[in-house]
Coordinates of C-alpha atoms in Angstrom, one line a residue:
Chain A
M187 CA -124.6 129.3 129.2
K188 CA -124.1 125.7 129.3
T189 CA -123.4 124.0 132.5
I190 CA -121.0 121.3 133.2
R191 CA -122.8 118.3 134.7
F192 CA -119.6 116.6 135.8
Y193 CA -117.5 118.0 138.6
L194 CA -114.6 117.2 140.8
A195 CA -115.7 115.8 144.1
P196 CA -113.6 116.7 147.1
L197 CA -114.0 113.1 148.0
Y198 CA -111.6 112.2 145.2
L199 CA -108.7 114.0 146.9
S200 CA -109.6 112.5 150.3
S201 CA -109.8 109.0 148.9
L202 CA -106.5 109.5 147.1
I203 CA -104.8 110.7 150.3
V204 CA -106.2 107.7 152.2
A205 CA -104.9 105.4 149.5
L206 CA -101.5 106.9 149.5
S207 CA -101.2 107.1 153.3
A208 CA -101.9 103.3 153.5
C209 CA -98.4 102.7 152.1
E210 CA -95.0 104.2 152.2
F211 CA -94.4 104.9 148.6
E212 CA -96.2 106.9 145.9
S213 CA -98.3 105.0 143.5
S214 CA -98.0 105.8 139.8
N215 CA -101.0 106.6 137.7
N216 CA -101.4 104.1 135.0
L217 CA -103.7 106.3 133.1
Q218 CA -101.4 107.9 130.6
G219 CA -102.0 111.0 128.5
V220 CA -104.5 112.8 130.6
P221 CA -104.1 116.5 129.5
D222 CA -103.8 119.3 131.9
Q223 CA -106.7 121.0 130.1
G224 CA -109.7 119.8 128.2
L225 CA -111.9 116.7 128.3
F226 CA -110.4 113.2 128.5
I227 CA -112.4 110.0 128.2
Y228 CA -111.3 106.7 129.5
L229 CA -113.0 103.4 128.5
E230 CA -111.9 99.9 128.8
A231 CA -114.2 97.0 127.8
N232 CA -112.8 93.6 128.5
R233 CA -113.9 90.1 127.8
H234 CA -112.2 87.5 130.0
E235 CA -111.5 84.0 128.6
N236 CA -114.4 84.2 126.1
G237 CA -116.9 84.6 128.9
D238 CA -120.5 85.7 128.4
I239 CA -119.9 89.1 130.1
A240 CA -117.6 92.0 129.5
Q241 CA -116.2 94.1 132.2
I242 CA -116.7 97.8 131.5
A243 CA -114.7 100.7 133.2
A244 CA -115.2 104.3 132.3
A245 CA -114.3 107.8 133.5
V246 CA -114.2 111.3 132.3
F247 CA -111.5 113.8 133.3
K248 CA -111.7 117.6 132.9
D249 CA -108.5 119.5 133.2
S250 CA -106.8 116.4 134.4
E251 CA -109.3 115.9 137.3
P252 CA -111.9 113.1 137.4
L253 CA -115.5 114.2 137.0
N254 CA -118.5 112.8 138.7
A255 CA -121.6 112.0 136.7
V256 CA -124.5 113.7 138.5
G257 CA -128.1 114.8 137.9
G258 CA -129.1 111.7 136.0
D259 CA -126.3 111.7 133.5
V260 CA -124.8 108.2 133.3
F261 CA -122.6 106.1 131.1
K262 CA -124.4 103.5 129.0
A263 CA -122.4 100.6 127.6
S264 CA -124.0 98.7 124.8
T265 CA -123.5 96.1 122.1
N266 CA -125.9 95.1 119.3
T267 CA -127.7 92.7 121.7
S268 CA -127.4 94.2 125.2
E269 CA -126.9 97.3 127.2
V270 CA -126.2 98.3 130.8
L271 CA -125.9 101.5 132.7
L272 CA -122.8 102.0 134.7
T273 CA -124.4 102.9 138.0
E274 CA -121.6 101.5 140.2
A275 CA -119.1 104.0 141.3
G276 CA -115.5 102.7 141.3
Y277 CA -112.6 102.8 143.6
Y278 CA -111.9 106.4 142.8
T279 CA -114.6 109.0 142.5
G280 CA -115.4 109.7 138.9
S281 CA -114.9 106.1 137.7
Y282 CA -117.7 103.8 137.0
Y283 CA -118.0 100.1 136.3
S284 CA -120.4 97.4 135.3
S285 CA -120.6 94.0 133.6
L286 CA -122.2 93.8 130.2
P287 CA -123.7 90.6 128.7
I288 CA -121.8 89.8 125.5
S289 CA -121.8 87.0 122.9
D290 CA -119.6 86.0 120.1
V291 CA -121.6 88.1 117.6
D292 CA -120.8 91.2 119.6
Q293 CA -117.4 92.6 118.7
D294 CA -118.0 96.3 119.3
V295 CA -118.8 98.0 122.6
T296 CA -120.1 101.5 122.5
L297 CA -120.2 103.8 125.5
T298 CA -122.6 106.7 125.4
I299 CA -123.3 109.4 128.0
V300 CA -127.0 109.4 128.4
H301 CA -129.5 111.3 130.6
E302 CA -131.6 108.8 132.5
P303 CA -133.0 110.6 135.5
V304 CA -135.2 107.7 136.5
L305 CA -133.0 104.7 135.8
A306 CA -130.0 106.3 137.4
R307 CA -132.0 106.5 140.6
E308 CA -133.5 103.0 140.5
D309 CA -131.8 101.8 143.7
R310 CA -133.6 104.4 145.8
W311 CA -136.6 103.3 147.8
Y312 CA -139.1 105.9 146.9
P313 CA -141.0 106.2 143.5
V314 CA -138.3 107.9 141.5
D315 CA -140.5 108.3 138.4
V316 CA -143.0 110.6 140.1
I317 CA -140.7 112.3 142.7
N318 CA -137.6 113.5 140.8
V319 CA -135.4 116.6 140.9
D320 CA -134.3 116.5 137.3
P321 CA -131.9 119.3 136.2
G322 CA -131.9 118.0 132.6
P323 CA -129.1 116.7 130.5
S324 CA -125.6 118.2 130.4
E325 CA -123.6 119.2 127.4
L326 CA -121.8 115.9 127.4
V327 CA -124.9 113.8 126.9
G328 CA -125.0 112.2 123.5
N329 CA -121.3 111.8 123.1
S330 CA -119.9 108.3 122.7
V331 CA -116.8 106.2 122.2
T332 CA -116.6 102.8 120.5
V333 CA -114.1 100.0 121.0
T334 CA -113.6 96.7 119.2
L335 CA -112.7 93.6 121.2
P336 CA -109.5 92.0 119.9
P337 CA -109.2 88.2 119.4
P338 CA -109.2 86.1 122.6
V339 CA -106.0 85.7 124.4
V340 CA -104.7 82.1 124.4
I341 CA -101.8 81.4 126.7
T342 CA -99.6 78.6 125.2
T343 CA -96.7 78.5 127.7
A344 CA -96.3 79.6 131.3
Q345 CA -94.5 77.9 134.0
T346 CA -97.0 77.6 136.8
A347 CA -96.3 74.4 138.7
T348 CA -92.9 75.2 140.4
P349 CA -92.8 78.2 142.7
Y350 CA -90.4 81.0 141.9
I351 CA -87.9 81.5 144.7
S352 CA -86.3 84.9 143.8
I353 CA -87.5 88.2 142.4
S354 CA -84.8 87.9 139.8
D355 CA -86.4 84.7 138.4
S356 CA -87.9 85.0 135.0
I357 CA -91.3 84.0 133.7
N358 CA -91.2 82.7 130.1
L359 CA -94.6 83.4 128.7
T360 CA -95.9 82.7 125.2
W361 CA -99.4 83.2 123.7
G362 CA -101.1 83.0 120.4
E363 CA -100.5 86.2 118.4
G364 CA -103.5 88.3 117.6
G365 CA -104.1 91.2 115.3
E366 CA -101.6 93.8 114.3
G367 CA -101.6 97.0 116.3
D368 CA -102.7 95.4 119.5
T369 CA -100.7 95.7 122.7
M370 CA -100.2 93.4 125.6
R371 CA -100.3 94.2 129.3
I372 CA -100.2 92.0 132.5
R373 CA -102.2 93.0 135.6
A374 CA -101.5 91.0 138.7
A375 CA -103.6 90.3 141.8
T376 CA -101.2 89.2 144.4
T377 CA -101.8 87.6 147.8
C378 CA -98.8 87.2 150.2
D379 CA -98.9 85.4 153.5
N380 CA -96.0 85.4 156.0
G381 CA -97.7 83.1 158.4
L382 CA -98.9 86.0 160.6
N383 CA -100.3 88.5 158.2
V384 CA -101.7 88.7 154.7
S385 CA -101.0 91.4 152.1
T386 CA -103.0 91.9 148.9
Y387 CA -102.2 94.3 146.1
G388 CA -102.3 94.9 142.4
T389 CA -99.5 95.6 140.0
E390 CA -99.2 95.8 136.3
V391 CA -96.6 95.8 133.5
A392 CA -96.8 96.8 129.9
L393 CA -95.5 94.1 127.6
G394 CA -95.6 96.1 124.3
D395 CA -96.3 94.5 121.0
D396 CA -98.5 91.5 120.6
D397 CA -95.6 89.3 119.4
G398 CA -96.6 86.1 121.3
I399 CA -93.5 85.9 123.6
E400 CA -92.2 87.8 126.6
T401 CA -89.8 87.2 129.4
I402 CA -90.9 88.9 132.6
T403 CA -89.0 89.0 135.9
M404 CA -90.6 88.4 139.2
N405 CA -89.7 91.8 140.4
N406 CA -92.6 93.2 138.5
F407 CA -94.9 91.5 140.9
I408 CA -92.9 90.8 144.1
F409 CA -91.1 93.6 146.0
D410 CA -89.5 94.6 149.2
S411 CA -92.0 96.9 151.0
A412 CA -89.1 98.2 153.1
E413 CA -87.7 99.9 150.1
E414 CA -88.8 103.5 149.6
F415 CA -89.1 103.3 145.9
P416 CA -89.6 99.7 144.8
A417 CA -89.3 99.1 141.0
I418 CA -92.9 98.1 140.6
T419 CA -96.0 99.7 139.1
F420 CA -99.1 99.6 141.2
I421 CA -102.4 99.6 139.4
A422 CA -104.1 102.9 140.1
N423 CA -107.3 104.7 139.1
V424 CA -109.7 103.1 136.8
G425 CA -107.4 100.2 135.8
L426 CA -107.7 99.1 139.4
G427 CA -111.5 99.0 139.1
M428 CA -111.3 97.0 135.9
L429 CA -109.3 94.2 137.5
Q430 CA -111.6 94.3 140.6
Q431 CA -114.5 93.9 138.2
V432 CA -112.8 90.9 136.6
L433 CA -112.2 89.4 140.1
N434 CA -115.9 90.0 141.0
D435 CA -117.1 88.4 137.9
L436 CA -114.8 85.3 138.4
S437 CA -116.0 84.9 141.9
A438 CA -119.7 85.6 141.4
G439 CA -119.4 88.9 143.2
K440 CA -117.6 87.5 146.3
A441 CA -114.2 89.1 145.6
D442 CA -112.8 91.1 148.5
P443 CA -113.8 94.7 147.8
D444 CA -110.6 95.9 149.6
F445 CA -108.3 93.5 147.8
F446 CA -106.5 96.4 146.1
A447 CA -106.5 98.8 149.1
R448 CA -102.8 97.9 149.3
Q449 CA -102.6 97.1 153.0
L450 CA -99.2 95.5 153.3
P451 CA -98.7 94.0 156.8
A452 CA -96.7 91.1 155.2
N453 CA -93.6 92.0 153.3
P454 CA -94.1 90.3 149.9
I455 CA -90.4 89.5 149.3
E456 CA -90.3 87.5 152.6
S457 CA -93.7 85.9 152.2
D458 CA -95.3 83.1 150.2
C459 CA -97.3 84.6 147.5
E460 CA -100.0 83.6 145.1
I461 CA -99.9 85.7 142.0
R462 CA -102.9 85.7 139.7
L463 CA -101.7 87.1 136.4
F464 CA -104.2 88.5 133.9
L465 CA -102.8 88.9 130.4
F466 CA -104.6 91.6 128.5
R467 CA -104.7 92.1 124.7
Q468 CA -105.7 95.7 124.2
R469 CA -106.9 97.5 121.0
N470 CA -107.5 101.2 120.7
G471 CA -111.0 102.5 119.9
V472 CA -112.3 105.8 118.8
F473 CA -114.0 108.7 120.6
D474 CA -116.2 111.7 119.6
N475 CA -114.8 115.1 118.9
A476 CA -116.3 116.4 122.1
F477 CA -113.4 114.9 123.9
D478 CA -110.0 116.4 123.5
N479 CA -108.2 113.2 124.1
G480 CA -108.9 109.7 125.4
S481 CA -107.7 106.3 126.4
V482 CA -110.3 104.0 124.8
K483 CA -109.5 100.3 124.6
G484 CA -111.2 97.1 123.9
S485 CA -109.5 94.1 125.5
T486 CA -109.6 90.4 126.0
S487 CA -107.8 88.6 128.8
A488 CA -106.7 85.2 130.1
E489 CA -105.5 84.2 133.5
F490 CA -102.8 82.0 134.9
T491 CA -101.5 81.7 138.4
I492 CA -97.9 81.4 139.6
Y493 CA -96.4 81.1 143.1
Y494 CA -93.5 82.7 144.9
S495 CA -91.9 81.1 147.8
P496 CA -88.6 82.5 149.0
G497 CA -87.8 79.4 151.0
Chain B
M74 CA -168.6 106.8 174.7
Q75 CA -164.9 107.7 175.1
V76 CA -162.3 110.0 173.5
D77 CA -158.7 109.0 173.5
V78 CA -155.8 111.4 172.7
N79 CA -152.3 109.8 172.3
G80 CA -148.9 111.1 171.4
S81 CA -146.7 108.5 169.7
I82 CA -143.2 107.8 168.6
T83 CA -143.4 106.2 165.2
F84 CA -141.1 104.1 163.1
L85 CA -141.5 103.9 159.3
D86 CA -140.5 101.1 157.0
A87 CA -141.1 101.5 153.3
G88 CA -139.7 98.0 152.5
G89 CA -136.6 99.2 150.6
N90 CA -133.3 100.6 151.6
D91 CA -135.0 103.4 153.5
D92 CA -133.7 104.2 157.0
F93 CA -136.0 106.6 158.7
E94 CA -135.4 108.4 161.9
S95 CA -138.2 108.0 164.4
G96 CA -141.1 110.4 163.9
R97 CA -143.9 111.7 166.0
A98 CA -147.7 111.5 165.6
I99 CA -150.8 112.5 167.4
S100 CA -153.9 110.4 167.3
V101 CA -157.5 111.0 168.4
F102 CA -160.0 108.2 168.7
F103 CA -163.7 108.3 169.3
D104 CA -165.3 105.1 170.7
Y105 CA -169.0 104.4 170.7
N106 CA -169.9 101.6 173.0
L107 CA -171.8 98.8 171.3
K108 CA -171.5 96.5 174.2
P109 CA -169.7 96.8 177.6
W110 CA -166.7 94.9 176.0
L111 CA -166.9 96.2 172.5
A112 CA -166.9 99.7 170.9
L113 CA -167.0 101.2 167.5
D114 CA -163.7 102.8 166.9
A115 CA -163.0 105.9 164.7
G116 CA -159.8 107.8 164.7
L117 CA -157.5 110.4 163.1
I118 CA -153.7 110.2 163.1
V119 CA -151.5 113.0 161.9
S120 CA -147.7 112.5 161.8
D121 CA -144.9 114.9 161.3
K122 CA -142.4 114.4 158.4
A123 CA -140.1 111.6 159.3
Q124 CA -136.7 112.0 157.8
D125 CA -134.8 109.4 155.9
K126 CA -131.0 109.6 156.3
I127 CA -129.0 111.8 154.0
R128 CA -127.6 109.7 151.2
T129 CA -125.2 110.2 148.2
D130 CA -125.3 108.1 145.1
I131 CA -124.1 108.6 141.5
V132 CA -126.9 111.1 140.8
G133 CA -126.6 113.4 143.8
T134 CA -127.0 113.9 147.5
Y135 CA -130.5 113.6 148.7
Q136 CA -132.8 113.3 151.6
A137 CA -136.4 112.0 151.6
S138 CA -139.0 112.7 154.2
L139 CA -142.5 111.2 154.6
G140 CA -145.6 112.5 156.3
T141 CA -148.9 110.9 156.6
R142 CA -152.5 111.4 157.8
M143 CA -154.9 108.6 158.4
L144 CA -158.6 108.1 159.1
L145 CA -159.3 104.9 160.9
L146 CA -162.6 103.0 161.4
G147 CA -162.9 99.7 163.2
I148 CA -163.7 98.0 166.5
K149 CA -162.2 98.2 169.9
P150 CA -162.7 95.2 172.2
R151 CA -161.6 95.6 175.8
Y152 CA -161.3 93.6 179.0
Q153 CA -161.8 95.2 182.4
F154 CA -159.9 93.6 185.3
D155 CA -161.0 93.9 188.8
G156 CA -159.8 97.3 189.9
P157 CA -158.8 100.3 187.7
F158 CA -156.9 98.4 185.0
E159 CA -158.1 97.5 181.5
I160 CA -156.6 96.2 178.3
Y161 CA -157.9 96.8 174.8
G162 CA -157.3 96.4 171.2
R163 CA -158.1 98.3 168.1
T164 CA -158.4 96.9 164.6
G165 CA -159.9 98.0 161.3
L166 CA -159.3 99.8 158.1
T167 CA -157.5 103.0 157.4
Y168 CA -157.8 105.6 154.6
W169 CA -154.5 107.4 154.3
R170 CA -152.9 110.3 152.5
T171 CA -149.1 110.1 152.4
E172 CA -146.7 112.7 151.1
I173 CA -143.1 112.2 150.2
E174 CA -140.7 115.1 149.8
V175 CA -137.2 114.7 148.3
E176 CA -134.6 117.4 148.6
E177 CA -131.6 116.8 146.3
Y178 CA -128.4 118.6 145.5
F179 CA -125.8 117.9 142.8
N180 CA -122.9 120.3 142.9
D181 CA -122.1 124.0 143.0
V182 CA -122.9 124.5 139.3
I183 CA -126.1 122.6 139.0
P184 CA -128.9 123.9 141.2
G185 CA -130.7 121.4 143.4
G186 CA -134.3 121.4 144.3
V187 CA -137.2 119.8 146.1
A188 CA -139.8 117.4 144.6
T189 CA -143.0 116.4 146.3
N190 CA -145.8 114.0 145.6
S191 CA -148.6 112.4 147.5
D192 CA -151.0 109.5 147.2
K193 CA -154.1 108.2 148.9
G194 CA -155.2 104.7 149.6
Y195 CA -156.3 102.1 152.0
G196 CA -154.8 99.8 154.6
Y197 CA -155.4 98.3 158.0
Y198 CA -154.4 98.8 161.6
L199 CA -153.9 96.7 164.7
N200 CA -153.3 98.3 168.1
F201 CA -152.9 97.0 171.6
G202 CA -153.1 99.0 174.8
A203 CA -153.5 99.1 178.5
L204 CA -155.1 101.8 180.6
H205 CA -155.5 102.8 184.2
N206 CA -158.7 104.5 185.2
V207 CA -157.7 107.5 187.3
T208 CA -161.3 108.5 187.9
Q209 CA -164.6 107.2 186.5
Q210 CA -164.2 109.6 183.6
V211 CA -160.4 110.0 183.1
S212 CA -157.9 107.3 182.2
V213 CA -154.2 107.2 181.2
Q214 CA -153.1 104.7 178.7
I215 CA -150.1 103.2 176.8
E216 CA -150.7 101.8 173.3
L217 CA -148.7 99.9 170.7
S218 CA -149.7 100.4 167.1
Y219 CA -149.2 98.7 163.8
I220 CA -150.5 100.3 160.6
Q221 CA -150.0 99.0 157.1
Q222 CA -150.6 101.3 154.2
L223 CA -150.9 99.2 151.0
D224 CA -149.7 100.0 147.5
V225 CA -148.5 103.5 148.1
F226 CA -148.3 105.2 144.7
E227 CA -149.7 102.1 142.9
G228 CA -151.2 103.3 139.6
K229 CA -149.1 106.5 139.7
S230 CA -145.7 105.0 139.7
N231 CA -143.8 101.9 138.5
Y232 CA -142.2 101.8 141.9
P233 CA -145.1 101.4 144.4
F234 CA -144.4 100.2 148.0
D235 CA -146.2 99.2 151.2
L236 CA -145.6 101.4 154.1
T237 CA -145.5 99.9 157.6
I238 CA -145.8 102.3 160.6
T239 CA -145.3 101.0 164.1
G240 CA -145.4 103.1 167.1
I241 CA -145.7 103.4 170.8
G242 CA -147.7 106.1 172.4
I243 CA -149.1 107.4 175.7
G244 CA -152.3 109.4 176.2
I245 CA -155.4 110.1 178.1
G246 CA -159.0 109.0 177.7
Y247 CA -162.2 110.7 178.7
R248 CA -165.5 108.9 179.1
F249 CA -168.8 110.6 178.9

């Protein structure tokens, strides 16, 4: 009888409870389409502003619950010229991240579940190649998903100089159109300061088709934390880790690891806020039949920053 | 000639992200006096298994422990003050056998297990101590020890390391 090498860690529930208790409203899960039953694979591989690394985020869900990779099973992301093991656990148990060196000749990123009992333990202090409790590979080992990175995002118009003063203000955004079938999404990393406290959080908004133009209102990023159900979508789950990975790469690893912990001592609507907006172009990839469903995307992104000052 | 028996608290450092709890060791030294101030020093040290802290990573939850036995051969210079007090040092080479045991668990479905391996090699030691002669034959002593085991698992593994063992011990000596 085959064993399942991935499992639900109780830590997931506790971390979710901690995350939810840190705020007064319930966060939505931006990971759509996770079935109640069966295996679901998530992968996003992103190249930011034509950089030389791609941010990789991956997770597997079984019966809608995230699974941990254990026993030496690990995700491996690879291109034709480089590969990396995703040995860093993400914000939520069951999600894994890494950065993958990438060049212009690499358009496809493949994620494979491999069994690497030694390499997965490389951070340990003792000789893991001669002292190793290896349970062998799970049934998921060998399965893979592949994504193609879409064309780079080029932002052509965005009002960034003048601060926005109201959450009803609109941002007129244009960008160079990409390939057909791609979709656009904005993820925001916002820092608000009321003079006494600082709040940091992440939100996102789906823009739909890659048509090169969008008008977005500030209430997608700035909200009143006194409201019970603000009209805002917080980044949750693995998407959160993806943006954290982007911030890490942009700051040479010095990004605040708790940036998206959503501590909100300063009410954003009453504070001066810096909003780093990351425009993502996303393209669906393909996954093996071993998975019942999946959200598998290659993406490229570009950043611009706007400011909110209620006056 | 003199026989020393010490009980020690030991502290292990494998040079990586290890974080051992303190361990215990017993040492027995035999000294053959070459001169009034210098003796040939031979010893045996046996430690219990020092436990690393329990850790969880993306592979599983594990705990490593390390035990070691050492033969020591060197010299022991000493200085006798007026009265019953004396200070001394020990230095020389050590031949060691070190064993690491790792206990690891994954989840309720996948069984965990224990893996063990050992290595032998050489190193050196440098001890300092002070003693109080209770009688002409019997003394009590306190001793600080520094032992370096070099290249543990070198040649067996791609991940060798140097093991540093420091300790503080008390014991008794008997001259005959």
